Amino acid sequence: MDVYESCFVSETPPSEEEMDVRKGPWTEEEDLTLKAFVNIHGEGRWNSVARLSGLKRTGKSCRLRWLNYLRPQVRRGNISLQEQLLILQLHSRWGNRWSKIAQHLPGRTDNEIKNYWRTRVQKQAKQLKCDVNSKQFRDTMRYVWIPRLIERICASSESPSGQQPSAAAYSDHISNMNTNQITCGSVQVDSSVMTELSGTSSDSQDAQVSSVSNLTECYDAPHVWNYPNSFQIGSGLSSEILEGTWNIDGGESMESMWNEENIWFLRQQLYEDDFN
DNA sequence: AAATGAAACAACCGCATGTAC
DNA sequence: TGTACATGCGGTTGTTTCATT
């Protein structure tokens, strides 16, 4: 039995009523207490942490506070472009499985990703006056946003890219993958980016298919894709999208969003997952 | 400067799952 | 095998911050 364990094998925990449990925002003092306790004894056994640290909190509350806020690895602040792309992709595959998505975004918590999705993506769906799970929203993403984005990926890939992984290395990496690819200049773009978001991939069968973050400013009918005859560009789309005035994160441009580094990063993450 | 509404973030709750006994 | 407890997850709600009028 280790030191930690010996600390915790003890009396039955008092009920919440008996404990006079504190709720609501954590104070700085509570944070320090929890941090110090976990630093000494390690994570886990949260009910014991709550009891022995002197915090009048539940084990659940301690765990949540530690995982979402106090953990040293936690990254706070703006979700980067790469992360936005990953969230979009992974959510299209797994639906609202936030913790699973979070595993692919080091330092980000499921709670943060969930909040991001709710506040940003669902907002966009609201602007479109449709549900994020609706066909209209998926179609908008599938036939308008994504193609436009990919077109921009292609465009940006042809510009100098500094210290990024080379396009050649990237092509080598994906050439072994059994995927359909579209060549745009020196970079190949995987058409699975499209099919995943269409909700037809096998992985998405058990997941609720949802859609895209602030992937806007995307309407500009890309010529690189074949649209189904039945799909009318612009049908039911908001004027912001149709006019290309739907801004990203308060003005961030699509150009900056889709550079070669982002594509490299995104693809790496996805293929690693596919083959794990 | 104050009021109001929207957006972002933090935390709680209930349920599901895992594990030890 | 059944039970109790701990932990993890996703949905929801409460609170704070920021922008607009």
PDB file of C-alpha atoms (C1' of nucleotides) in Angstrom:
ATOM      1  CA  MET A   1       0.000   0.000   0.000  1.00  0.00           C
ATOM      2  CA  ASP A   2       1.545   3.298  -1.046  1.00  0.00           C
ATOM      3  CA  VAL A   3       1.510   6.492   0.900  1.00  0.00           C
ATOM      4  CA  TYR A   4      -1.334   7.834  -1.103  1.00  0.00           C
ATOM      5  CA  GLU A   5      -3.432   4.788  -0.538  1.00  0.00           C
ATOM      6  CA  SER A   6      -2.724   4.699   3.161  1.00  0.00           C
ATOM      7  CA  CYS A   7      -4.043   8.198   3.396  1.00  0.00           C
ATOM      8  CA  PHE A   8      -7.301   7.277   1.777  1.00  0.00           C
ATOM      9  CA  VAL A   9      -8.303   3.935   3.179  1.00  0.00           C
ATOM     10  CA  SER A  10     -10.397   5.200   5.959  1.00  0.00           C
ATOM     11  CA  GLU A  11     -13.859   5.932   7.164  1.00  0.00           C
ATOM     12  CA  THR A  12     -16.892   5.930   4.941  1.00  0.00           C
ATOM     13  CA  PRO A  13     -17.401   9.272   3.281  1.00  0.00           C
ATOM     14  CA  PRO A  14     -20.003  11.525   4.785  1.00  0.00           C
ATOM     15  CA  SER A  15     -22.973  12.345   2.647  1.00  0.00           C
ATOM     16  CA  GLU A  16     -23.193  15.691   0.921  1.00  0.00           C
ATOM     17  CA  GLU A  17     -25.749  16.823   3.459  1.00  0.00           C
ATOM     18  CA  GLU A  18     -23.376  16.013   6.285  1.00  0.00           C
ATOM     19  CA  MET A  19     -20.473  17.737   4.580  1.00  0.00           C
ATOM     20  CA  ASP A  20     -22.029  21.163   4.113  1.00  0.00           C
ATOM     21  CA  VAL A  21     -20.908  21.090   0.512  1.00  0.00           C
ATOM     22  CA  ARG A  22     -19.804  24.245  -1.209  1.00  0.00           C
ATOM     23  CA  LYS A  23     -21.017  24.980  -4.714  1.00  0.00           C
ATOM     24  CA  GLY A  24     -20.421  27.638  -7.300  1.00  0.00           C
ATOM     25  CA  PRO A  25     -17.234  29.291  -8.503  1.00  0.00           C
ATOM     26  CA  TRP A  26     -13.964  28.233  -6.953  1.00  0.00           C
ATOM     27  CA  THR A  27     -11.981  30.735  -4.953  1.00  0.00           C
ATOM     28  CA  GLU A  28      -8.261  31.302  -5.363  1.00  0.00           C
ATOM     29  CA  GLU A  29      -7.713  29.752  -1.972  1.00  0.00           C
ATOM     30  CA  GLU A  30      -9.589  26.621  -2.908  1.00  0.00           C
ATOM     31  CA  ASP A  31      -7.590  26.356  -6.098  1.00  0.00           C
ATOM     32  CA  LEU A  32      -4.340  26.591  -4.195  1.00  0.00           C
ATOM     33  CA  THR A  33      -5.470  23.971  -1.732  1.00  0.00           C
ATOM     34  CA  LEU A  34      -6.499  21.540  -4.401  1.00  0.00           C
ATOM     35  CA  LYS A  35      -3.395  22.167  -6.463  1.00  0.00           C
ATOM     36  CA  ALA A  36      -1.108  21.614  -3.498  1.00  0.00           C
ATOM     37  CA  PHE A  37      -2.922  18.480  -2.502  1.00  0.00           C
ATOM     38  CA  VAL A  38      -2.839  16.941  -5.955  1.00  0.00           C
ATOM     39  CA  ASN A  39       0.790  17.901  -6.426  1.00  0.00           C
ATOM     40  CA  ILE A  40       1.668  15.959  -3.322  1.00  0.00           C
ATOM     41  CA  HIS A  41      -0.667  13.003  -3.620  1.00  0.00           C
ATOM     42  CA  GLY A  42      -1.402  12.810  -7.305  1.00  0.00           C
ATOM     43  CA  GLU A  43      -4.630  12.656  -9.244  1.00  0.00           C
ATOM     44  CA  GLY A  44      -7.463  10.256  -8.686  1.00  0.00           C
ATOM     45  CA  ARG A  45      -9.642   9.109  -5.829  1.00  0.00           C
ATOM     46  CA  TRP A  46     -11.400  12.394  -5.897  1.00  0.00           C
ATOM     47  CA  ASN A  47     -13.780  11.698  -3.076  1.00  0.00           C
ATOM     48  CA  SER A  48     -10.794  11.143  -0.842  1.00  0.00           C
ATOM     49  CA  VAL A  49      -9.146  14.273  -2.183  1.00  0.00           C
ATOM     50  CA  ALA A  50     -12.244  16.251  -1.346  1.00  0.00           C
ATOM     51  CA  ARG A  51     -12.436  14.782   2.121  1.00  0.00           C
ATOM     52  CA  LEU A  52      -8.807  14.942   3.126  1.00  0.00           C
ATOM     53  CA  SER A  53      -7.855  18.234   1.585  1.00  0.00           C
ATOM     54  CA  GLY A  54     -10.327  20.048   3.752  1.00  0.00           C
ATOM     55  CA  LEU A  55     -12.179  21.413   0.778  1.00  0.00           C
ATOM     56  CA  LYS A  56     -15.897  21.511   1.257  1.00  0.00           C
ATOM     57  CA  ARG A  57     -16.409  20.263  -2.251  1.00  0.00           C
ATOM     58  CA  THR A  58     -17.570  17.006  -3.729  1.00  0.00           C
ATOM     59  CA  GLY A  59     -15.082  14.685  -5.346  1.00  0.00           C
ATOM     60  CA  LYS A  60     -16.743  15.360  -8.638  1.00  0.00           C
ATOM     61  CA  SER A  61     -16.288  19.051  -8.250  1.00  0.00           C
ATOM     62  CA  CYS A  62     -12.605  18.642  -7.362  1.00  0.00           C
ATOM     63  CA  ARG A  63     -12.038  16.400 -10.339  1.00  0.00           C
ATOM     64  CA  LEU A  64     -13.730  18.807 -12.701  1.00  0.00           C
ATOM     65  CA  ARG A  65     -11.851  21.778 -11.360  1.00  0.00           C
ATOM     66  CA  TRP A  66      -8.552  19.999 -11.674  1.00  0.00           C
ATOM     67  CA  LEU A  67      -9.146  18.603 -15.140  1.00  0.00           C
ATOM     68  CA  ASN A  68     -10.650  21.705 -16.666  1.00  0.00           C
ATOM     69  CA  TYR A  69      -8.678  24.409 -14.986  1.00  0.00           C
ATOM     70  CA  LEU A  70      -5.828  23.567 -12.644  1.00  0.00           C
ATOM     71  CA  ARG A  71      -4.031  20.811 -14.512  1.00  0.00           C
ATOM     72  CA  PRO A  72      -0.676  22.132 -15.763  1.00  0.00           C
ATOM     73  CA  GLN A  73      -1.253  20.762 -19.252  1.00  0.00           C
ATOM     74  CA  VAL A  74      -4.451  22.689 -19.730  1.00  0.00           C
ATOM     75  CA  ARG A  75      -4.261  25.163 -22.558  1.00  0.00           C
ATOM     76  CA  ARG A  76      -6.420  28.164 -22.235  1.00  0.00           C
ATOM     77  CA  GLY A  77      -7.370  30.902 -24.601  1.00  0.00           C
ATOM     78  CA  ASN A  78      -8.386  31.004 -28.229  1.00  0.00           C
ATOM     79  CA  ILE A  79      -8.940  27.794 -30.088  1.00  0.00           C
ATOM     80  CA  SER A  80      -6.324  27.790 -32.806  1.00  0.00           C
ATOM     81  CA  LEU A  81      -7.112  27.346 -36.458  1.00  0.00           C
ATOM     82  CA  GLN A  82      -5.732  23.846 -36.437  1.00  0.00           C
ATOM     83  CA  GLU A  83      -7.860  23.007 -33.477  1.00  0.00           C
ATOM     84  CA  GLN A  84     -10.962  24.408 -35.096  1.00  0.00           C
ATOM     85  CA  LEU A  85     -10.360  22.223 -38.099  1.00  0.00           C
ATOM     86  CA  LEU A  86      -9.842  19.184 -35.979  1.00  0.00           C
ATOM     87  CA  ILE A  87     -12.957  19.803 -33.987  1.00  0.00           C
ATOM     88  CA  LEU A  88     -14.948  20.122 -37.136  1.00  0.00           C
ATOM     89  CA  GLN A  89     -13.564  16.942 -38.603  1.00  0.00           C
ATOM     90  CA  LEU A  90     -13.767  14.878 -35.489  1.00  0.00           C
ATOM     91  CA  HIS A  91     -17.239  16.022 -34.635  1.00  0.00           C
ATOM     92  CA  SER A  92     -18.416  15.062 -38.087  1.00  0.00           C
ATOM     93  CA  ARG A  93     -17.095  11.621 -37.383  1.00  0.00           C
ATOM     94  CA  TRP A  94     -18.006  11.080 -33.765  1.00  0.00           C
ATOM     95  CA  GLY A  95     -20.756  13.519 -33.007  1.00  0.00           C
ATOM     96  CA  ASN A  96     -20.978  14.882 -29.479  1.00  0.00           C
ATOM     97  CA  ARG A  97     -18.356  12.590 -28.043  1.00  0.00           C
ATOM     98  CA  TRP A  98     -16.490  15.466 -26.541  1.00  0.00           C
ATOM     99  CA  SER A  99     -13.987  13.588 -24.479  1.00  0.00           C
ATOM    100  CA  LYS A 100     -12.963  11.521 -27.455  1.00  0.00           C
ATOM    101  CA  ILE A 101     -12.552  14.627 -29.539  1.00  0.00           C
ATOM    102  CA  ALA A 102     -10.610  16.259 -26.728  1.00  0.00           C
ATOM    103  CA  GLN A 103      -8.111  13.408 -26.753  1.00  0.00           C
ATOM    104  CA  HIS A 104      -6.977  14.631 -30.135  1.00  0.00           C
ATOM    105  CA  LEU A 105      -6.513  18.192 -28.985  1.00  0.00           C
ATOM    106  CA  PRO A 106      -3.729  18.148 -26.418  1.00  0.00           C
ATOM    107  CA  GLY A 107      -4.414  20.428 -23.519  1.00  0.00           C
ATOM    108  CA  ARG A 108      -7.996  21.062 -24.439  1.00  0.00           C
ATOM    109  CA  THR A 109     -10.793  19.734 -22.295  1.00  0.00           C
ATOM    110  CA  ASP A 110     -14.023  18.173 -23.372  1.00  0.00           C
ATOM    111  CA  ASN A 111     -15.822  20.973 -21.626  1.00  0.00           C
ATOM    112  CA  GLU A 112     -13.997  23.617 -23.594  1.00  0.00           C
ATOM    113  CA  ILE A 113     -14.649  21.906 -26.890  1.00  0.00           C
ATOM    114  CA  LYS A 114     -18.267  21.413 -26.005  1.00  0.00           C
ATOM    115  CA  ASN A 115     -18.595  25.070 -25.152  1.00  0.00           C
ATOM    116  CA  TYR A 116     -16.855  26.034 -28.352  1.00  0.00           C
ATOM    117  CA  TRP A 117     -19.244  23.945 -30.386  1.00  0.00           C
ATOM    118  CA  ARG A 118     -22.288  25.262 -28.686  1.00  0.00           C
ATOM    119  CA  THR A 119     -21.357  28.896 -28.813  1.00  0.00           C
ATOM    120  CA  ARG A 120     -19.768  29.076 -32.263  1.00  0.00           C
ATOM    121  CA  VAL A 121     -21.113  26.334 -34.435  1.00  0.00           C
ATOM    122  CA  GLN A 122     -24.626  26.261 -33.161  1.00  0.00           C
ATOM    123  CA  LYS A 123     -24.689  29.989 -33.523  1.00  0.00           C
ATOM    124  CA  GLN A 124     -23.969  29.609 -37.207  1.00  0.00           C
ATOM    125  CA  ALA A 125     -26.749  27.078 -37.547  1.00  0.00           C
ATOM    126  CA  LYS A 126     -29.030  29.494 -35.830  1.00  0.00           C
ATOM    127  CA  GLN A 127     -28.094  32.187 -38.291  1.00  0.00           C
ATOM    128  CA  LEU A 128     -29.068  29.793 -41.024  1.00  0.00           C
ATOM    129  CA  LYS A 129     -32.310  29.202 -39.197  1.00  0.00           C
ATOM    130  CA  CYS A 130     -31.769  25.480 -39.155  1.00  0.00           C
ATOM    131  CA  ASP A 131     -30.687  22.738 -36.828  1.00  0.00           C
ATOM    132  CA  VAL A 132     -27.028  21.702 -36.788  1.00  0.00           C
ATOM    133  CA  ASN A 133     -28.172  18.179 -37.542  1.00  0.00           C
ATOM    134  CA  SER A 134     -30.463  19.155 -40.342  1.00  0.00           C
ATOM    135  CA  LYS A 135     -29.871  18.198 -43.920  1.00  0.00           C
ATOM    136  CA  GLN A 136     -29.839  21.826 -44.883  1.00  0.00           C
ATOM    137  CA  PHE A 137     -26.973  22.595 -42.587  1.00  0.00           C
ATOM    138  CA  ARG A 138     -25.036  19.530 -43.637  1.00  0.00           C
ATOM    139  CA  ASP A 139     -25.614  20.348 -47.262  1.00  0.00           C
ATOM    140  CA  THR A 140     -24.474  23.875 -46.769  1.00  0.00           C
ATOM    141  CA  MET A 141     -21.306  22.572 -45.287  1.00  0.00           C
ATOM    142  CA  ARG A 142     -20.858  19.796 -47.754  1.00  0.00           C
ATOM    143  CA  TYR A 143     -21.541  21.627 -50.947  1.00  0.00           C
ATOM    144  CA  VAL A 144     -20.598  25.144 -50.139  1.00  0.00           C
ATOM    145  CA  TRP A 145     -18.239  25.600 -47.251  1.00  0.00           C
ATOM    146  CA  ILE A 146     -16.014  22.597 -47.551  1.00  0.00           C
ATOM    147  CA  PRO A 147     -15.416  22.791 -51.282  1.00  0.00           C
ATOM    148  CA  ARG A 148     -14.649  26.423 -50.926  1.00  0.00           C
ATOM    149  CA  LEU A 149     -12.277  25.693 -48.124  1.00  0.00           C
ATOM    150  CA  ILE A 150     -10.531  23.020 -50.069  1.00  0.00           C
ATOM    151  CA  GLU A 151     -10.169  25.331 -52.975  1.00  0.00           C
ATOM    152  CA  ARG A 152      -8.487  27.740 -50.679  1.00  0.00           C
ATOM    153  CA  ILE A 153      -6.273  25.006 -49.318  1.00  0.00           C
ATOM    154  CA  CYS A 154      -5.129  24.357 -52.813  1.00  0.00           C
ATOM    155  CA  ALA A 155      -4.575  28.012 -53.435  1.00  0.00           C
ATOM    156  CA  SER A 156      -2.612  28.532 -50.262  1.00  0.00           C
ATOM    157  CA  SER A 157      -0.540  25.424 -50.789  1.00  0.00           C
ATOM    158  CA  GLU A 158       0.953  26.964 -53.839  1.00  0.00           C
ATOM    159  CA  SER A 159       2.334  29.894 -51.944  1.00  0.00           C
ATOM    160  CA  PRO A 160       5.702  29.766 -50.141  1.00  0.00           C
ATOM    161  CA  SER A 161       5.395  28.159 -46.757  1.00  0.00           C
ATOM    162  CA  GLY A 162       8.558  28.794 -44.797  1.00  0.00           C
ATOM    163  CA  GLN A 163       9.406  26.181 -42.204  1.00  0.00           C
ATOM    164  CA  GLN A 164       6.417  23.921 -42.755  1.00  0.00           C
ATOM    165  CA  PRO A 165       6.739  20.248 -43.570  1.00  0.00           C
ATOM    166  CA  SER A 166       7.358  19.969 -47.272  1.00  0.00           C
ATOM    167  CA  ALA A 167       4.546  19.178 -49.619  1.00  0.00           C
ATOM    168  CA  ALA A 168       6.626  16.343 -50.994  1.00  0.00           C
ATOM    169  CA  ALA A 169       6.984  14.751 -47.597  1.00  0.00           C
ATOM    170  CA  TYR A 170       3.327  15.233 -47.022  1.00  0.00           C
ATOM    171  CA  SER A 171       2.500  13.599 -50.331  1.00  0.00           C
ATOM    172  CA  ASP A 172       4.735  10.672 -49.493  1.00  0.00           C
ATOM    173  CA  HIS A 173       2.969  10.281 -46.221  1.00  0.00           C
ATOM    174  CA  ILE A 174      -0.458  10.088 -47.711  1.00  0.00           C
ATOM    175  CA  SER A 175       0.425   8.230 -50.866  1.00  0.00           C
ATOM    176  CA  ASN A 176       0.308   5.012 -48.914  1.00  0.00           C
ATOM    177  CA  MET A 177      -3.190   5.694 -47.723  1.00  0.00           C
ATOM    178  CA  ASN A 178      -6.058   4.057 -49.442  1.00  0.00           C
ATOM    179  CA  THR A 179      -7.966   7.211 -50.055  1.00  0.00           C
ATOM    180  CA  ASN A 180      -9.210   9.213 -52.961  1.00  0.00           C
ATOM    181  CA  GLN A 181      -7.083  12.193 -53.551  1.00  0.00           C
ATOM    182  CA  ILE A 182      -7.322  15.342 -55.464  1.00  0.00           C
ATOM    183  CA  THR A 183      -4.186  17.005 -56.599  1.00  0.00           C
ATOM    184  CA  CYS A 184      -3.960  20.717 -56.263  1.00  0.00           C
ATOM    185  CA  GLY A 185      -0.598  21.984 -57.296  1.00  0.00           C
ATOM    186  CA  SER A 186       1.959  20.388 -55.054  1.00  0.00           C
ATOM    187  CA  VAL A 187      -0.487  19.199 -52.438  1.00  0.00           C
ATOM    188  CA  GLN A 188      -2.945  16.368 -52.547  1.00  0.00           C
ATOM    189  CA  VAL A 189      -6.223  16.918 -50.820  1.00  0.00           C
ATOM    190  CA  ASP A 190      -8.132  13.952 -49.548  1.00  0.00           C
ATOM    191  CA  SER A 191     -11.691  13.777 -50.725  1.00  0.00           C
ATOM    192  CA  SER A 192     -12.633  12.029 -47.503  1.00  0.00           C
ATOM    193  CA  VAL A 193     -12.790  15.494 -46.106  1.00  0.00           C
ATOM    194  CA  MET A 194     -15.945  15.683 -48.127  1.00  0.00           C
ATOM    195  CA  THR A 195     -17.431  12.307 -47.471  1.00  0.00           C
ATOM    196  CA  GLU A 196     -16.884  12.421 -43.770  1.00  0.00           C
ATOM    197  CA  LEU A 197     -18.861  15.551 -43.513  1.00  0.00           C
ATOM    198  CA  SER A 198     -21.576  14.121 -45.672  1.00  0.00           C
ATOM    199  CA  GLY A 199     -22.451  11.664 -42.971  1.00  0.00           C
ATOM    200  CA  THR A 200     -21.906   8.601 -45.121  1.00  0.00           C
ATOM    201  CA  SER A 201     -18.722   7.282 -43.634  1.00  0.00           C
ATOM    202  CA  SER A 202     -18.985   4.115 -41.620  1.00  0.00           C
ATOM    203  CA  ASP A 203     -17.554   5.786 -38.595  1.00  0.00           C
ATOM    204  CA  SER A 204     -20.309   8.248 -38.451  1.00  0.00           C
ATOM    205  CA  GLN A 205     -23.076   5.737 -38.408  1.00  0.00           C
ATOM    206  CA  ASP A 206     -23.415   5.668 -34.688  1.00  0.00           C
ATOM    207  CA  ALA A 207     -22.693   9.290 -34.279  1.00  0.00           C
ATOM    208  CA  GLN A 208     -25.018  12.114 -34.729  1.00  0.00           C
ATOM    209  CA  VAL A 209     -23.810  13.939 -37.784  1.00  0.00           C
ATOM    210  CA  SER A 210     -23.225  17.525 -37.167  1.00  0.00           C
ATOM    211  CA  SER A 211     -21.479  20.316 -38.815  1.00  0.00           C
ATOM    212  CA  VAL A 212     -19.014  23.046 -39.125  1.00  0.00           C
ATOM    213  CA  SER A 213     -17.555  25.794 -37.029  1.00  0.00           C
ATOM    214  CA  ASN A 214     -17.093  29.223 -38.372  1.00  0.00           C
ATOM    215  CA  LEU A 215     -16.269  28.013 -41.795  1.00  0.00           C
ATOM    216  CA  THR A 216     -17.711  30.922 -43.460  1.00  0.00           C
ATOM    217  CA  GLU A 217     -16.990  33.271 -46.241  1.00  0.00           C
ATOM    218  CA  CYS A 218     -17.200  30.131 -48.235  1.00  0.00           C
ATOM    219  CA  TYR A 219     -19.683  30.736 -50.921  1.00  0.00           C
ATOM    220  CA  ASP A 220     -18.050  31.318 -54.191  1.00  0.00           C
ATOM    221  CA  ALA A 221     -19.207  28.274 -56.120  1.00  0.00           C
ATOM    222  CA  PRO A 222     -16.043  26.285 -56.421  1.00  0.00           C
ATOM    223  CA  HIS A 223     -15.516  24.817 -59.830  1.00  0.00           C
ATOM    224  CA  VAL A 224     -13.463  21.904 -58.602  1.00  0.00           C
ATOM    225  CA  TRP A 225     -16.465  19.959 -57.346  1.00  0.00           C
ATOM    226  CA  ASN A 226     -19.384  18.407 -59.103  1.00  0.00           C
ATOM    227  CA  TYR A 227     -22.605  19.365 -57.494  1.00  0.00           C
ATOM    228  CA  PRO A 228     -25.535  17.009 -57.573  1.00  0.00           C
ATOM    229  CA  ASN A 229     -28.153  18.249 -59.953  1.00  0.00           C
ATOM    230  CA  SER A 230     -30.710  18.337 -57.241  1.00  0.00           C
ATOM    231  CA  PHE A 231     -28.745  20.725 -55.123  1.00  0.00           C
ATOM    232  CA  GLN A 232     -29.417  24.329 -55.834  1.00  0.00           C
ATOM    233  CA  ILE A 233     -26.605  26.541 -54.737  1.00  0.00           C
ATOM    234  CA  GLY A 234     -27.954  29.134 -52.469  1.00  0.00           C
ATOM    235  CA  SER A 235     -31.211  27.498 -51.657  1.00  0.00           C
ATOM    236  CA  GLY A 236     -32.028  28.287 -48.095  1.00  0.00           C
ATOM    237  CA  LEU A 237     -28.671  29.827 -47.353  1.00  0.00           C
ATOM    238  CA  SER A 238     -28.281  32.963 -45.385  1.00  0.00           C
ATOM    239  CA  SER A 239     -27.360  36.125 -47.142  1.00  0.00           C
ATOM    240  CA  GLU A 240     -24.164  36.309 -45.107  1.00  0.00           C
ATOM    241  CA  ILE A 241     -22.944  33.098 -46.621  1.00  0.00           C
ATOM    242  CA  LEU A 242     -24.129  33.876 -50.092  1.00  0.00           C
ATOM    243  CA  GLU A 243     -22.461  37.202 -50.017  1.00  0.00           C
ATOM    244  CA  GLY A 244     -19.333  35.910 -48.407  1.00  0.00           C
ATOM    245  CA  THR A 245     -19.637  38.270 -45.519  1.00  0.00           C
ATOM    246  CA  TRP A 246     -19.944  35.735 -42.764  1.00  0.00           C
ATOM    247  CA  ASN A 247     -16.854  36.430 -40.761  1.00  0.00           C
ATOM    248  CA  ILE A 248     -14.586  34.059 -39.002  1.00  0.00           C
ATOM    249  CA  ASP A 249     -13.801  34.776 -35.416  1.00  0.00           C
ATOM    250  CA  GLY A 250     -14.275  38.435 -35.683  1.00  0.00           C
ATOM    251  CA  GLY A 251     -12.514  38.934 -38.953  1.00  0.00           C
ATOM    252  CA  GLU A 252      -9.968  36.172 -39.280  1.00  0.00           C
ATOM    253  CA  SER A 253      -9.671  35.362 -42.924  1.00  0.00           C
ATOM    254  CA  MET A 254     -10.026  32.023 -44.587  1.00  0.00           C
ATOM    255  CA  GLU A 255      -6.661  32.555 -46.172  1.00  0.00           C
ATOM    256  CA  SER A 256      -4.962  32.423 -42.825  1.00  0.00           C
ATOM    257  CA  MET A 257      -7.017  29.428 -41.851  1.00  0.00           C
ATOM    258  CA  TRP A 258      -5.922  27.088 -44.592  1.00  0.00           C
ATOM    259  CA  ASN A 259      -2.214  27.135 -44.892  1.00  0.00           C
ATOM    260  CA  GLU A 260      -0.106  24.083 -45.547  1.00  0.00           C
ATOM    261  CA  GLU A 261       0.752  23.635 -41.914  1.00  0.00           C
ATOM    262  CA  ASN A 262      -2.874  23.374 -40.971  1.00  0.00           C
ATOM    263  CA  ILE A 263      -3.569  20.794 -43.606  1.00  0.00           C
ATOM    264  CA  TRP A 264      -0.560  18.778 -42.599  1.00  0.00           C
ATOM    265  CA  PHE A 265      -1.553  18.860 -38.987  1.00  0.00           C
ATOM    266  CA  LEU A 266      -5.138  17.948 -39.640  1.00  0.00           C
ATOM    267  CA  ARG A 267      -4.362  15.066 -41.909  1.00  0.00           C
ATOM    268  CA  GLN A 268      -1.789  13.659 -39.563  1.00  0.00           C
ATOM    269  CA  GLN A 269      -4.282  13.627 -36.755  1.00  0.00           C
ATOM    270  CA  LEU A 270      -6.955  11.958 -38.818  1.00  0.00           C
ATOM    271  CA  TYR A 271      -4.782   9.274 -40.355  1.00  0.00           C
ATOM    272  CA  GLU A 272      -3.150   8.452 -37.086  1.00  0.00           C
ATOM    273  CA  ASP A 273      -6.589   7.823 -35.763  1.00  0.00           C
ATOM    274  CA  ASP A 274      -7.661   5.772 -38.767  1.00  0.00           C
ATOM    275  CA  PHE A 275      -4.792   3.381 -38.338  1.00  0.00           C
ATOM    276  CA  ASN A 276      -4.861   3.098 -34.580  1.00  0.00           C
TER     277      ASN A 276
ATOM    278  C1'  DA B   1     -22.322  56.363 -17.610  1.00  0.00           C
ATOM    279  C1'  DA B   2     -25.990  53.050 -17.238  1.00  0.00           C
ATOM    280  C1'  DA B   3     -28.861  49.472 -19.046  1.00  0.00           C
ATOM    281  C1'  DT B   4     -29.427  45.636 -21.824  1.00  0.00           C
ATOM    282  C1'  DG B   5     -28.468  41.606 -24.511  1.00  0.00           C
ATOM    283  C1'  DA B   6     -25.332  38.304 -26.372  1.00  0.00           C
ATOM    284  C1'  DA B   7     -21.376  35.529 -26.048  1.00  0.00           C
ATOM    285  C1'  DA B   8     -18.118  32.933 -23.551  1.00  0.00           C
ATOM    286  C1'  DC B   9     -16.906  30.367 -19.843  1.00  0.00           C
ATOM    287  C1'  DA B  10     -17.388  27.613 -15.542  1.00  0.00           C
ATOM    288  C1'  DA B  11     -19.716  24.447 -12.874  1.00  0.00           C
ATOM    289  C1'  DC B  12     -23.435  21.234 -11.617  1.00  0.00           C
ATOM    290  C1'  DC B  13     -26.512  17.301 -12.429  1.00  0.00           C
ATOM    291  C1'  DG B  14     -28.025  12.836 -13.786  1.00  0.00           C
ATOM    292  C1'  DC B  15     -26.864   8.788 -15.938  1.00  0.00           C
ATOM    293  C1'  DA B  16     -23.650   5.184 -17.581  1.00  0.00           C
ATOM    294  C1'  DT B  17     -19.760   2.515 -16.894  1.00  0.00           C
ATOM    295  C1'  DG B  18     -15.964   0.407 -14.453  1.00  0.00           C
ATOM    296  C1'  DT B  19     -14.110  -1.850 -10.451  1.00  0.00           C
ATOM    297  C1'  DA B  20     -13.493  -3.864  -5.981  1.00  0.00           C
ATOM    298  C1'  DC B  21     -15.413  -6.751  -2.741  1.00  0.00           C
TER     299       DC B  21
ATOM    300  C1'  DT C   1     -23.174 -12.816  -9.431  1.00  0.00           C
ATOM    301  C1'  DG C   2     -24.792  -8.895  -7.134  1.00  0.00           C
ATOM    302  C1'  DT C   3     -23.956  -4.617  -4.804  1.00  0.00           C
ATOM    303  C1'  DA C   4     -21.824  -0.366  -3.611  1.00  0.00           C
ATOM    304  C1'  DC C   5     -18.972   3.069  -4.713  1.00  0.00           C
ATOM    305  C1'  DA C   6     -15.934   5.936  -7.723  1.00  0.00           C
ATOM    306  C1'  DT C   7     -15.228   7.906 -11.940  1.00  0.00           C
ATOM    307  C1'  DG C   8     -16.287   9.626 -16.520  1.00  0.00           C
ATOM    308  C1'  DC C   9     -19.301  11.680 -19.830  1.00  0.00           C
ATOM    309  C1'  DG C  10     -22.625  14.683 -22.002  1.00  0.00           C
ATOM    310  C1'  DG C  11     -26.396  17.902 -21.290  1.00  0.00           C
ATOM    311  C1'  DT C  12     -27.772  21.847 -19.076  1.00  0.00           C
ATOM    312  C1'  DT C  13     -27.726  25.896 -16.380  1.00  0.00           C
ATOM    313  C1'  DG C  14     -25.611  29.716 -13.909  1.00  0.00           C
ATOM    314  C1'  DT C  15     -22.255  33.442 -13.937  1.00  0.00           C
ATOM    315  C1'  DT C  16     -19.182  36.649 -15.871  1.00  0.00           C
ATOM    316  C1'  DT C  17     -17.512  39.483 -19.493  1.00  0.00           C
ATOM    317  C1'  DC C  18     -18.002  42.213 -23.427  1.00  0.00           C
ATOM    318  C1'  DA C  19     -20.353  44.963 -26.887  1.00  0.00           C
ATOM    319  C1'  DT C  20     -24.008  47.844 -28.175  1.00  0.00           C
ATOM    320  C1'  DT C  21     -27.459  51.289 -27.538  1.00  0.00           C
TER     321       DT C  21
END
